[in-house]
Amino acid sequence: MIVADNAGFCFGVKRAIKMANDTMDAAGSSVKSLGSLIHNPQVVNSFRERGLEVIADLDDVDPDDTVIIRSHGVGPELKQSATERGLKIVDTTCPFVTKAQQYAARLITDGYKVVMIGDKNHPEVIGVVAHTQNQAIVIDTIAQAEALKFIPRMGVVFQTTHSIGHVQAVVGALLKRGKEVRVFNTLCGATTSMQKTAIELSSEVDAMVIVGGRQSANTAQLAEVCRKKNPRVLQIEAADEIKDDWFRGLTRVGVSAGASTPDEVIAEVVDRITGIGAS
Ligand code: SF4
Protein backbone atom coordinates (compact mmCIF):
# COMPACT_ATOMS: atom_id res chain seq x y z
CA MET A 1 0.00 0.00 0.00
CA ILE A 2 1.26 3.45 -0.90
CA VAL A 3 -0.19 6.56 0.73
CA ALA A 4 0.10 9.75 -1.35
CA ASP A 5 2.50 12.28 0.21
CA ASN A 6 0.09 15.19 0.44
CA ALA A 7 -3.09 13.29 1.33
CA GLY A 8 -5.39 15.00 3.82
CA PHE A 9 -5.69 18.42 5.41
CA CYS A 10 -4.71 21.37 3.22
CA PHE A 11 -3.50 24.71 4.50
CA GLY A 12 -7.00 26.28 4.30
CA VAL A 13 -8.66 23.52 6.32
CA LYS A 14 -5.89 23.47 8.96
CA ARG A 15 -6.27 27.23 9.28
CA ALA A 16 -10.08 27.04 9.63
CA ILE A 17 -9.85 24.32 12.28
CA LYS A 18 -7.23 26.23 14.27
CA MET A 19 -9.31 29.42 14.15
CA ALA A 20 -12.42 27.53 15.25
CA ASN A 21 -10.51 25.79 18.07
CA ASP A 22 -9.02 29.09 19.27
CA THR A 23 -12.45 30.73 19.15
CA MET A 24 -14.06 27.95 21.16
CA ASP A 25 -11.25 28.07 23.72
CA ALA A 26 -11.52 31.84 24.13
CA ALA A 27 -15.22 32.63 23.69
CA GLY A 28 -17.11 33.32 26.85
CA SER A 29 -20.41 33.26 24.99
CA SER A 30 -21.68 30.56 22.67
CA VAL A 31 -20.15 29.98 19.26
CA LYS A 32 -22.09 29.12 16.12
CA SER A 33 -20.91 28.08 12.68
CA LEU A 34 -22.75 29.44 9.67
CA GLY A 35 -22.92 26.19 7.69
CA SER A 36 -20.54 23.27 8.31
CA LEU A 37 -17.02 24.52 9.07
CA ILE A 38 -15.57 22.12 6.49
CA HIS A 39 -17.04 19.26 4.45
CA ASN A 40 -15.99 16.44 6.71
CA PRO A 41 -18.54 14.74 9.01
CA GLN A 42 -15.97 13.48 11.56
CA VAL A 43 -14.54 16.97 12.09
CA VAL A 44 -17.98 18.62 12.20
CA ASN A 45 -19.18 16.01 14.75
CA SER A 46 -16.16 16.52 16.98
CA PHE A 47 -16.81 20.28 17.02
CA ARG A 48 -20.51 19.65 17.67
CA GLU A 49 -19.59 17.52 20.69
CA ARG A 50 -17.64 20.50 22.01
CA GLY A 51 -20.71 22.70 21.61
CA LEU A 52 -20.25 24.28 18.18
CA GLU A 53 -23.72 24.56 16.72
CA VAL A 54 -24.12 24.62 12.93
CA ILE A 55 -26.78 27.14 11.87
CA ALA A 56 -28.32 27.82 8.48
CA ASP A 57 -28.75 31.60 8.74
CA LEU A 58 -28.33 34.58 11.00
CA ASP A 59 -31.91 34.30 12.31
CA ASP A 60 -30.65 31.47 14.53
CA VAL A 61 -28.04 33.69 16.21
CA ASP A 62 -28.36 35.35 19.62
CA PRO A 63 -26.88 38.85 20.08
CA ASP A 64 -24.00 37.60 22.24
CA ASP A 65 -23.01 34.75 19.93
CA THR A 66 -19.74 34.53 18.05
CA VAL A 67 -20.36 33.50 14.44
CA ILE A 68 -17.78 31.48 12.53
CA ILE A 69 -17.82 31.93 8.77
CA ARG A 70 -16.74 28.67 7.23
CA SER A 71 -13.76 28.01 4.97
CA HIS A 72 -15.97 28.08 1.84
CA GLY A 73 -16.85 31.72 2.50
CA VAL A 74 -20.15 33.62 2.22
CA GLY A 75 -21.49 36.55 0.26
CA PRO A 76 -20.81 40.18 1.25
CA GLU A 77 -24.43 40.86 2.27
CA LEU A 78 -24.29 38.15 4.91
CA LYS A 79 -21.11 39.57 6.42
CA GLN A 80 -22.60 43.04 6.27
CA SER A 81 -25.76 41.88 8.00
CA ALA A 82 -23.75 40.15 10.77
CA THR A 83 -21.71 43.33 11.27
CA GLU A 84 -24.84 45.50 11.42
CA ARG A 85 -26.27 43.24 14.11
CA GLY A 86 -23.11 43.74 16.12
CA LEU A 87 -22.22 40.04 16.10
CA LYS A 88 -18.67 38.90 16.73
CA ILE A 89 -17.42 37.33 13.51
CA VAL A 90 -14.53 34.92 13.01
CA ASP A 91 -13.96 34.59 9.28
CA THR A 92 -12.21 31.33 8.36
CA THR A 93 -12.74 31.78 4.62
CA CYS A 94 -9.74 30.18 2.90
CA PRO A 95 -7.49 32.87 1.34
CA PHE A 96 -7.74 31.06 -2.02
CA VAL A 97 -11.53 31.43 -1.88
CA THR A 98 -11.21 35.08 -0.85
CA LYS A 99 -9.05 35.64 -3.97
CA ALA A 100 -11.73 34.06 -6.18
CA GLN A 101 -14.36 36.34 -4.57
CA GLN A 102 -12.16 39.40 -5.17
CA TYR A 103 -11.45 38.54 -8.80
CA ALA A 104 -15.16 37.93 -9.48
CA ALA A 105 -16.07 41.28 -7.88
CA ARG A 106 -13.34 43.07 -9.84
CA LEU A 107 -14.59 41.62 -13.13
CA ILE A 108 -18.07 43.00 -12.47
CA THR A 109 -16.63 46.42 -11.60
CA ASP A 110 -14.59 46.35 -14.82
CA GLY A 111 -17.71 45.69 -16.89
CA TYR A 112 -17.37 41.96 -17.64
CA LYS A 113 -20.14 39.38 -17.54
CA VAL A 114 -18.81 36.79 -15.11
CA VAL A 115 -18.93 33.09 -15.87
CA MET A 116 -17.93 30.80 -13.01
CA ILE A 117 -16.98 27.20 -13.73
CA GLY A 118 -18.17 25.17 -10.76
CA ASP A 119 -21.02 23.42 -9.00
CA LYS A 120 -23.84 25.96 -8.62
CA ASN A 121 -25.02 24.31 -5.39
CA HIS A 122 -21.64 24.36 -3.64
CA PRO A 123 -21.35 26.94 -0.83
CA GLU A 124 -18.06 28.32 -2.18
CA VAL A 125 -19.66 28.97 -5.59
CA ILE A 126 -22.76 30.52 -4.01
CA GLY A 127 -20.46 32.83 -2.00
CA VAL A 128 -18.38 33.85 -5.03
CA VAL A 129 -21.51 34.51 -7.10
CA ALA A 130 -22.83 36.69 -4.28
CA HIS A 131 -19.69 38.85 -4.76
CA THR A 132 -20.93 39.58 -8.31
CA GLN A 133 -24.27 40.92 -7.04
CA ASN A 134 -25.56 37.47 -8.02
CA GLN A 135 -25.04 38.31 -11.69
CA ALA A 136 -22.53 35.57 -12.51
CA ILE A 137 -23.57 32.63 -14.66
CA VAL A 138 -22.47 29.27 -13.26
CA ILE A 139 -21.68 26.45 -15.66
CA ASP A 140 -19.83 23.18 -15.18
CA THR A 141 -19.73 21.40 -18.52
CA ILE A 142 -18.58 21.96 -22.09
CA ALA A 143 -22.20 21.54 -23.25
CA GLN A 144 -23.33 24.33 -20.90
CA ALA A 145 -20.50 26.57 -22.19
CA GLU A 146 -21.50 25.91 -25.80
CA ALA A 147 -25.15 26.69 -24.99
CA LEU A 148 -24.36 30.23 -23.71
CA LYS A 149 -25.42 33.25 -25.73
CA PHE A 150 -22.53 35.26 -27.16
CA ILE A 151 -20.93 37.47 -24.46
CA PRO A 152 -18.80 40.35 -25.81
CA ARG A 153 -16.82 40.86 -22.57
CA MET A 154 -16.57 37.69 -20.52
CA GLY A 155 -14.70 37.23 -17.23
CA VAL A 156 -14.07 33.70 -16.02
CA VAL A 157 -13.26 32.30 -12.57
CA PHE A 158 -13.16 28.71 -11.33
CA GLN A 159 -14.30 26.84 -8.24
CA THR A 160 -11.00 26.52 -6.38
CA THR A 161 -11.05 22.72 -6.15
CA HIS A 162 -11.74 21.92 -9.80
CA SER A 163 -9.14 20.03 -11.81
CA ILE A 164 -6.99 21.92 -14.28
CA GLY A 165 -7.90 19.54 -17.10
CA HIS A 166 -11.62 20.15 -16.59
CA VAL A 167 -11.41 23.94 -16.50
CA GLN A 168 -9.09 23.99 -19.53
CA ALA A 169 -11.67 22.03 -21.52
CA VAL A 170 -14.57 24.28 -20.46
CA VAL A 171 -12.57 27.49 -21.05
CA GLY A 172 -11.77 26.15 -24.55
CA ALA A 173 -15.51 26.02 -25.25
CA LEU A 174 -16.07 29.46 -23.67
CA LEU A 175 -13.55 31.06 -26.04
CA LYS A 176 -16.03 30.46 -28.87
CA ARG A 177 -18.80 32.26 -26.93
CA GLY A 178 -16.95 35.54 -26.22
CA LYS A 179 -15.03 38.28 -27.99
CA GLU A 180 -12.87 39.40 -25.08
CA VAL A 181 -12.45 36.58 -22.58
CA ARG A 182 -10.53 37.39 -19.40
CA VAL A 183 -9.68 34.36 -17.27
CA PHE A 184 -8.48 34.43 -13.68
CA ASN A 185 -6.91 31.17 -12.56
CA THR A 186 -8.59 30.74 -9.19
CA LEU A 187 -7.65 27.09 -8.76
CA CYS A 188 -6.19 26.29 -5.38
CA GLY A 189 -2.51 25.27 -5.47
CA ALA A 190 -2.99 22.69 -2.70
CA THR A 191 -5.72 20.86 -4.61
CA THR A 192 -3.81 20.99 -7.89
CA SER A 193 -0.71 19.44 -6.33
CA MET A 194 -2.76 16.84 -4.43
CA GLN A 195 -4.48 15.83 -7.67
CA LYS A 196 -1.16 15.61 -9.54
CA THR A 197 0.35 13.28 -6.91
CA ALA A 198 -2.77 11.11 -6.81
CA ILE A 199 -2.94 10.86 -10.62
CA GLU A 200 0.69 9.67 -10.71
CA LEU A 201 0.04 7.13 -7.95
CA SER A 202 -3.11 5.87 -9.71
CA SER A 203 -1.09 4.70 -12.68
CA GLU A 204 1.28 2.70 -10.43
CA VAL A 205 -1.29 0.73 -8.42
CA ASP A 206 -4.03 -1.85 -9.03
CA ALA A 207 -6.64 0.16 -7.11
CA MET A 208 -6.91 3.61 -5.57
CA VAL A 209 -8.78 4.38 -2.37
CA ILE A 210 -9.87 8.00 -1.96
CA VAL A 211 -10.95 9.01 1.53
CA GLY A 212 -13.11 12.02 2.32
CA GLY A 213 -16.53 13.44 3.10
CA ARG A 214 -19.26 12.71 0.58
CA GLN A 215 -20.09 16.44 0.50
CA SER A 216 -16.46 17.34 -0.16
CA ALA A 217 -16.01 18.74 -3.67
CA ASN A 218 -12.24 18.31 -3.66
CA THR A 219 -12.58 14.64 -2.62
CA ALA A 220 -15.00 14.02 -5.49
CA GLN A 221 -12.63 15.77 -7.92
CA LEU A 222 -9.71 13.71 -6.61
CA ALA A 223 -11.61 10.48 -7.28
CA GLU A 224 -12.63 11.71 -10.72
CA VAL A 225 -9.12 12.62 -11.88
CA CYS A 226 -7.77 9.28 -10.57
CA ARG A 227 -10.47 7.37 -12.48
CA LYS A 228 -9.03 8.75 -15.72
CA LYS A 229 -5.83 6.79 -14.99
CA ASN A 230 -7.26 3.81 -13.14
CA PRO A 231 -10.84 2.53 -13.43
CA ARG A 232 -10.62 0.90 -9.99
CA VAL A 233 -11.12 3.89 -7.71
CA LEU A 234 -13.00 3.43 -4.44
CA GLN A 235 -14.28 6.55 -2.72
CA ILE A 236 -15.09 6.16 0.97
CA GLU A 237 -15.77 8.35 3.98
CA ALA A 238 -14.42 6.01 6.67
CA ALA A 239 -12.61 2.69 7.22
CA ASP A 240 -15.75 0.77 8.19
CA GLU A 241 -17.01 1.00 4.59
CA ILE A 242 -14.13 -1.15 3.31
CA LYS A 243 -15.03 -4.70 2.31
CA ASP A 244 -12.43 -7.48 2.48
CA ASP A 245 -13.11 -8.68 -1.05
CA TRP A 246 -12.45 -5.29 -2.65
CA PHE A 247 -8.76 -6.06 -2.83
CA ARG A 248 -8.88 -9.78 -3.68
CA GLY A 249 -6.18 -10.64 -6.23
CA LEU A 250 -4.65 -7.16 -6.13
CA THR A 251 -0.98 -6.50 -5.35
CA ARG A 252 -0.66 -2.73 -4.98
CA VAL A 253 -3.17 -0.30 -3.49
CA GLY A 254 -2.81 3.48 -3.40
CA VAL A 255 -4.47 5.75 -0.85
CA SER A 256 -5.14 9.47 -1.02
CA ALA A 257 -7.57 11.75 0.76
CA GLY A 258 -9.44 14.99 0.24
CA ALA A 259 -8.22 18.24 1.73
CA SER A 260 -10.71 18.07 4.60
CA THR A 261 -9.93 14.50 5.71
CA PRO A 262 -8.29 14.23 9.16
CA ASP A 263 -5.07 12.22 9.61
CA GLU A 264 -6.83 9.85 12.07
CA VAL A 265 -9.40 8.88 9.43
CA ILE A 266 -6.63 8.20 6.88
CA ALA A 267 -4.73 6.15 9.51
CA GLU A 268 -7.82 4.03 10.22
CA VAL A 269 -8.20 3.31 6.50
CA VAL A 270 -4.51 2.40 6.22
CA ASP A 271 -4.82 0.06 9.25
CA ARG A 272 -7.90 -1.59 7.80
CA ILE A 273 -6.28 -2.24 4.40
CA THR A 274 -3.06 -3.41 6.08
CA GLY A 275 -5.14 -5.86 8.13
CA ILE A 276 -6.76 -7.28 4.97
CA GLY A 277 -3.33 -7.61 3.33
CA ALA A 278 -1.96 -9.51 6.32
CA SER A 279 -4.90 -11.91 6.63
S1 SF4 B 1 -8.77 22.95 -0.77
FE1 SF4 B 1 -7.68 24.83 -1.35
S2 SF4 B 1 -9.31 26.36 -1.46
FE2 SF4 B 1 -10.14 24.65 -0.29
S3 SF4 B 1 -9.69 25.14 1.84
FE3 SF4 B 1 -7.97 23.90 1.10
S4 SF4 B 1 -6.42 25.40 0.44
FE4 SF4 B 1 -8.40 26.47 0.59
Coordinates of C-alpha atoms and ligand atoms in Angstrom, one line a residue:
M1 CA 0.0 0.0 0.0
I2 CA 1.3 3.5 -0.9
V3 CA -0.2 6.6 0.7
A4 CA 0.1 9.7 -1.3
D5 CA 2.5 12.3 0.2
N6 CA 0.1 15.2 0.4
A7 CA -3.1 13.3 1.3
G8 CA -5.4 15.0 3.8
F9 CA -5.7 18.4 5.4
C10 CA -4.7 21.4 3.2
F11 CA -3.5 24.7 4.5
G12 CA -7.0 26.3 4.3
V13 CA -8.7 23.5 6.3
K14 CA -5.9 23.5 9.0
R15 CA -6.3 27.2 9.3
A16 CA -10.1 27.0 9.6
I17 CA -9.9 24.3 12.3
K18 CA -7.2 26.2 14.3
M19 CA -9.3 29.4 14.1
A20 CA -12.4 27.5 15.3
N21 CA -10.5 25.8 18.1
D22 CA -9.0 29.1 19.3
T23 CA -12.5 30.7 19.1
M24 CA -14.1 28.0 21.2
D25 CA -11.2 28.1 23.7
A26 CA -11.5 31.8 24.1
A27 CA -15.2 32.6 23.7
G28 CA -17.1 33.3 26.8
S29 CA -20.4 33.3 25.0
S30 CA -21.7 30.6 22.7
V31 CA -20.1 30.0 19.3
K32 CA -22.1 29.1 16.1
S33 CA -20.9 28.1 12.7
L34 CA -22.8 29.4 9.7
G35 CA -22.9 26.2 7.7
S36 CA -20.5 23.3 8.3
L37 CA -17.0 24.5 9.1
I38 CA -15.6 22.1 6.5
H39 CA -17.0 19.3 4.5
N40 CA -16.0 16.4 6.7
P41 CA -18.5 14.7 9.0
Q42 CA -16.0 13.5 11.6
V43 CA -14.5 17.0 12.1
V44 CA -18.0 18.6 12.2
N45 CA -19.2 16.0 14.7
S46 CA -16.2 16.5 17.0
F47 CA -16.8 20.3 17.0
R48 CA -20.5 19.7 17.7
E49 CA -19.6 17.5 20.7
R50 CA -17.6 20.5 22.0
G51 CA -20.7 22.7 21.6
L52 CA -20.3 24.3 18.2
E53 CA -23.7 24.6 16.7
V54 CA -24.1 24.6 12.9
I55 CA -26.8 27.1 11.9
A56 CA -28.3 27.8 8.5
D57 CA -28.8 31.6 8.7
L58 CA -28.3 34.6 11.0
D59 CA -31.9 34.3 12.3
D60 CA -30.7 31.5 14.5
V61 CA -28.0 33.7 16.2
D62 CA -28.4 35.4 19.6
P63 CA -26.9 38.9 20.1
D64 CA -24.0 37.6 22.2
D65 CA -23.0 34.7 19.9
T66 CA -19.7 34.5 18.1
V67 CA -20.4 33.5 14.4
I68 CA -17.8 31.5 12.5
I69 CA -17.8 31.9 8.8
R70 CA -16.7 28.7 7.2
S71 CA -13.8 28.0 5.0
H72 CA -16.0 28.1 1.8
G73 CA -16.8 31.7 2.5
V74 CA -20.1 33.6 2.2
G75 CA -21.5 36.6 0.3
P76 CA -20.8 40.2 1.3
E77 CA -24.4 40.9 2.3
L78 CA -24.3 38.2 4.9
K79 CA -21.1 39.6 6.4
Q80 CA -22.6 43.0 6.3
S81 CA -25.8 41.9 8.0
A82 CA -23.7 40.2 10.8
T83 CA -21.7 43.3 11.3
E84 CA -24.8 45.5 11.4
R85 CA -26.3 43.2 14.1
G86 CA -23.1 43.7 16.1
L87 CA -22.2 40.0 16.1
K88 CA -18.7 38.9 16.7
I89 CA -17.4 37.3 13.5
V90 CA -14.5 34.9 13.0
D91 CA -14.0 34.6 9.3
T92 CA -12.2 31.3 8.4
T93 CA -12.7 31.8 4.6
C94 CA -9.7 30.2 2.9
P95 CA -7.5 32.9 1.3
F96 CA -7.7 31.1 -2.0
V97 CA -11.5 31.4 -1.9
T98 CA -11.2 35.1 -0.9
K99 CA -9.0 35.6 -4.0
A100 CA -11.7 34.1 -6.2
Q101 CA -14.4 36.3 -4.6
Q102 CA -12.2 39.4 -5.2
Y103 CA -11.4 38.5 -8.8
A104 CA -15.2 37.9 -9.5
A105 CA -16.1 41.3 -7.9
R106 CA -13.3 43.1 -9.8
L107 CA -14.6 41.6 -13.1
I108 CA -18.1 43.0 -12.5
T109 CA -16.6 46.4 -11.6
D110 CA -14.6 46.3 -14.8
G111 CA -17.7 45.7 -16.9
Y112 CA -17.4 42.0 -17.6
K113 CA -20.1 39.4 -17.5
V114 CA -18.8 36.8 -15.1
V115 CA -18.9 33.1 -15.9
M116 CA -17.9 30.8 -13.0
I117 CA -17.0 27.2 -13.7
G118 CA -18.2 25.2 -10.8
D119 CA -21.0 23.4 -9.0
K120 CA -23.8 26.0 -8.6
N121 CA -25.0 24.3 -5.4
H122 CA -21.6 24.4 -3.6
P123 CA -21.3 26.9 -0.8
E124 CA -18.1 28.3 -2.2
V125 CA -19.7 29.0 -5.6
I126 CA -22.8 30.5 -4.0
G127 CA -20.5 32.8 -2.0
V128 CA -18.4 33.8 -5.0
V129 CA -21.5 34.5 -7.1
A130 CA -22.8 36.7 -4.3
H131 CA -19.7 38.9 -4.8
T132 CA -20.9 39.6 -8.3
Q133 CA -24.3 40.9 -7.0
N134 CA -25.6 37.5 -8.0
Q135 CA -25.0 38.3 -11.7
A136 CA -22.5 35.6 -12.5
I137 CA -23.6 32.6 -14.7
V138 CA -22.5 29.3 -13.3
I139 CA -21.7 26.4 -15.7
D140 CA -19.8 23.2 -15.2
T141 CA -19.7 21.4 -18.5
I142 CA -18.6 22.0 -22.1
A143 CA -22.2 21.5 -23.2
Q144 CA -23.3 24.3 -20.9
A145 CA -20.5 26.6 -22.2
E146 CA -21.5 25.9 -25.8
A147 CA -25.1 26.7 -25.0
L148 CA -24.4 30.2 -23.7
K149 CA -25.4 33.3 -25.7
F150 CA -22.5 35.3 -27.2
I151 CA -20.9 37.5 -24.5
P152 CA -18.8 40.4 -25.8
R153 CA -16.8 40.9 -22.6
M154 CA -16.6 37.7 -20.5
G155 CA -14.7 37.2 -17.2
V156 CA -14.1 33.7 -16.0
V157 CA -13.3 32.3 -12.6
F158 CA -13.2 28.7 -11.3
Q159 CA -14.3 26.8 -8.2
T160 CA -11.0 26.5 -6.4
T161 CA -11.1 22.7 -6.2
H162 CA -11.7 21.9 -9.8
S163 CA -9.1 20.0 -11.8
I164 CA -7.0 21.9 -14.3
G165 CA -7.9 19.5 -17.1
H166 CA -11.6 20.2 -16.6
V167 CA -11.4 23.9 -16.5
Q168 CA -9.1 24.0 -19.5
A169 CA -11.7 22.0 -21.5
V170 CA -14.6 24.3 -20.5
V171 CA -12.6 27.5 -21.1
G172 CA -11.8 26.2 -24.5
A173 CA -15.5 26.0 -25.2
L174 CA -16.1 29.5 -23.7
L175 CA -13.6 31.1 -26.0
K176 CA -16.0 30.5 -28.9
R177 CA -18.8 32.3 -26.9
G178 CA -17.0 35.5 -26.2
K179 CA -15.0 38.3 -28.0
E180 CA -12.9 39.4 -25.1
V181 CA -12.4 36.6 -22.6
R182 CA -10.5 37.4 -19.4
V183 CA -9.7 34.4 -17.3
F184 CA -8.5 34.4 -13.7
N185 CA -6.9 31.2 -12.6
T186 CA -8.6 30.7 -9.2
L187 CA -7.7 27.1 -8.8
C188 CA -6.2 26.3 -5.4
G189 CA -2.5 25.3 -5.5
A190 CA -3.0 22.7 -2.7
T191 CA -5.7 20.9 -4.6
T192 CA -3.8 21.0 -7.9
S193 CA -0.7 19.4 -6.3
M194 CA -2.8 16.8 -4.4
Q195 CA -4.5 15.8 -7.7
K196 CA -1.2 15.6 -9.5
T197 CA 0.4 13.3 -6.9
A198 CA -2.8 11.1 -6.8
I199 CA -2.9 10.9 -10.6
E200 CA 0.7 9.7 -10.7
L201 CA 0.0 7.1 -8.0
S202 CA -3.1 5.9 -9.7
S203 CA -1.1 4.7 -12.7
E204 CA 1.3 2.7 -10.4
V205 CA -1.3 0.7 -8.4
D206 CA -4.0 -1.8 -9.0
A207 CA -6.6 0.2 -7.1
M208 CA -6.9 3.6 -5.6
V209 CA -8.8 4.4 -2.4
I210 CA -9.9 8.0 -2.0
V211 CA -10.9 9.0 1.5
G212 CA -13.1 12.0 2.3
G213 CA -16.5 13.4 3.1
R214 CA -19.3 12.7 0.6
Q215 CA -20.1 16.4 0.5
S216 CA -16.5 17.3 -0.2
A217 CA -16.0 18.7 -3.7
N218 CA -12.2 18.3 -3.7
T219 CA -12.6 14.6 -2.6
A220 CA -15.0 14.0 -5.5
Q221 CA -12.6 15.8 -7.9
L222 CA -9.7 13.7 -6.6
A223 CA -11.6 10.5 -7.3
E224 CA -12.6 11.7 -10.7
V225 CA -9.1 12.6 -11.9
C226 CA -7.8 9.3 -10.6
R227 CA -10.5 7.4 -12.5
K228 CA -9.0 8.7 -15.7
K229 CA -5.8 6.8 -15.0
N230 CA -7.3 3.8 -13.1
P231 CA -10.8 2.5 -13.4
R232 CA -10.6 0.9 -10.0
V233 CA -11.1 3.9 -7.7
L234 CA -13.0 3.4 -4.4
Q235 CA -14.3 6.5 -2.7
I236 CA -15.1 6.2 1.0
E237 CA -15.8 8.4 4.0
A238 CA -14.4 6.0 6.7
A239 CA -12.6 2.7 7.2
D240 CA -15.8 0.8 8.2
E241 CA -17.0 1.0 4.6
I242 CA -14.1 -1.2 3.3
K243 CA -15.0 -4.7 2.3
D244 CA -12.4 -7.5 2.5
D245 CA -13.1 -8.7 -1.1
W246 CA -12.5 -5.3 -2.6
F247 CA -8.8 -6.1 -2.8
R248 CA -8.9 -9.8 -3.7
G249 CA -6.2 -10.6 -6.2
L250 CA -4.6 -7.2 -6.1
T251 CA -1.0 -6.5 -5.4
R252 CA -0.7 -2.7 -5.0
V253 CA -3.2 -0.3 -3.5
G254 CA -2.8 3.5 -3.4
V255 CA -4.5 5.8 -0.8
S256 CA -5.1 9.5 -1.0
A257 CA -7.6 11.7 0.8
G258 CA -9.4 15.0 0.2
A259 CA -8.2 18.2 1.7
S260 CA -10.7 18.1 4.6
T261 CA -9.9 14.5 5.7
P262 CA -8.3 14.2 9.2
D263 CA -5.1 12.2 9.6
E264 CA -6.8 9.9 12.1
V265 CA -9.4 8.9 9.4
I266 CA -6.6 8.2 6.9
A267 CA -4.7 6.2 9.5
E268 CA -7.8 4.0 10.2
V269 CA -8.2 3.3 6.5
V270 CA -4.5 2.4 6.2
D271 CA -4.8 0.1 9.3
R272 CA -7.9 -1.6 7.8
I273 CA -6.3 -2.2 4.4
T274 CA -3.1 -3.4 6.1
G275 CA -5.1 -5.9 8.1
I276 CA -6.8 -7.3 5.0
G277 CA -3.3 -7.6 3.3
A278 CA -2.0 -9.5 6.3
S279 CA -4.9 -11.9 6.6
Ligands
SF4_1 S1 -8.8 22.9 -0.8 FE1 -7.7 24.8 -1.3 S2 -9.3 26.4 -1.5 FE2 -10.1 24.6 -0.3 S3 -9.7 25.1 1.8 FE3 -8.0 23.9 1.1 S4 -6.4 25.4 0.4 FE4 -8.4 26.5 0.6

